[in-house]
Coordinates of C-alpha atoms in Angstrom, one line a residue:
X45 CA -40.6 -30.9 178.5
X46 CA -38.5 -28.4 176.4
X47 CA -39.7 -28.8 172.4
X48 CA -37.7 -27.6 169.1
X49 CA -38.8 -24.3 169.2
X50 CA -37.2 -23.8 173.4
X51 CA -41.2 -24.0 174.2
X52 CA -41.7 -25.7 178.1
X53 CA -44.7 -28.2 178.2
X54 CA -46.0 -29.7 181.0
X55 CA -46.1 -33.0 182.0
X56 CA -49.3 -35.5 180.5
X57 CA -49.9 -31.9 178.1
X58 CA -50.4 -32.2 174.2
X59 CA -50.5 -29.9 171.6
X60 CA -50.0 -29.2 167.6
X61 CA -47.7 -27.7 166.2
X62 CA -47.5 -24.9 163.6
X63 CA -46.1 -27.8 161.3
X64 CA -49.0 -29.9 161.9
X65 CA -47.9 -32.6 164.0
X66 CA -49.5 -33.3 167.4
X67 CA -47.5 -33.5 170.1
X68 CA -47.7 -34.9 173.9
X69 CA -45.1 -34.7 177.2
X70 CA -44.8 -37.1 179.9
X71 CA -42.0 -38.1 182.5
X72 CA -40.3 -39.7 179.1
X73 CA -40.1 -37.2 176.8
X74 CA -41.9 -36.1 173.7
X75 CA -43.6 -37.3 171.7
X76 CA -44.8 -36.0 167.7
X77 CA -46.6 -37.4 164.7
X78 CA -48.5 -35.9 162.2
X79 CA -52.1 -34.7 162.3
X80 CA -52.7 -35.3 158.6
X81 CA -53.3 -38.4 155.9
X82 CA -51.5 -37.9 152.7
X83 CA -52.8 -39.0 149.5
X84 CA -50.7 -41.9 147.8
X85 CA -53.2 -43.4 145.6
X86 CA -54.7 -41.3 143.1
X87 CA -53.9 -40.4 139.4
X88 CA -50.6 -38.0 139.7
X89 CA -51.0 -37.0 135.7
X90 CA -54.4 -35.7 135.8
X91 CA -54.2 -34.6 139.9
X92 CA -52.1 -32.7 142.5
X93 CA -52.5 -33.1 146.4
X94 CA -51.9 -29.4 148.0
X95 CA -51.4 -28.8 151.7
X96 CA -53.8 -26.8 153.4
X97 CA -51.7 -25.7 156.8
X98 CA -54.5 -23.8 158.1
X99 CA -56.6 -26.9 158.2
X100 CA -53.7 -29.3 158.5
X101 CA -55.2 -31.3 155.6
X102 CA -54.8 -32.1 151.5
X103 CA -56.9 -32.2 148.9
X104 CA -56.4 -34.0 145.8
X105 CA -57.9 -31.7 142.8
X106 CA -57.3 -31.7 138.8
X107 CA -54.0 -29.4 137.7
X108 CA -56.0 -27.8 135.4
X109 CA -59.2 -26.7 137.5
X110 CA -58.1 -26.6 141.6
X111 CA -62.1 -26.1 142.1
X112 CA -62.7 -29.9 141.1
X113 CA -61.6 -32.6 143.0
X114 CA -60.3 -36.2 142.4
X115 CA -60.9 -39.0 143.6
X116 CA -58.0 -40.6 146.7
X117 CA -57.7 -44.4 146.9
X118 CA -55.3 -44.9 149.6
X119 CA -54.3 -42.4 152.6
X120 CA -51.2 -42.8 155.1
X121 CA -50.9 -41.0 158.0

């Protein structure tokens, strides 16, 4: 299999990518999803969700102090 970035993959192989999504060949083609849940429920005046790419993750903390976290209801993913 030949992916985005003109990478070959084997057959029945799987990988993530730098974006985060995981990846897998077979004799069909490829397929990607993400590796990640994203926060949807959780109060957006008080919180922000930030990315962490090196862990592939969020994390939903207040605006006003990153070092304390709030609480997420609901995830998707």
């Amino acid at each position: 299999c030949l992916d985005e970035e003109g990478k070959v993959h084997e057959f029945s192989s799987s990988w993530r990518t730098d974006d985060c999504n995981d990846c897998s060949c077979n004799r069909a083609g490829i397929s990607c999803c993400t590796s990640y849940m994203t926060p949807v429920n959780y109060d957006k005046e008080k919180c922000e969700s930030i990315f962490n790419k090196e862990t592939c993750s969020y994390k939903v903390v207040e605006k006003d102090d990153h070092s304390k976290e709030c609480p997420a209801h609901s995830w998707v993913g």
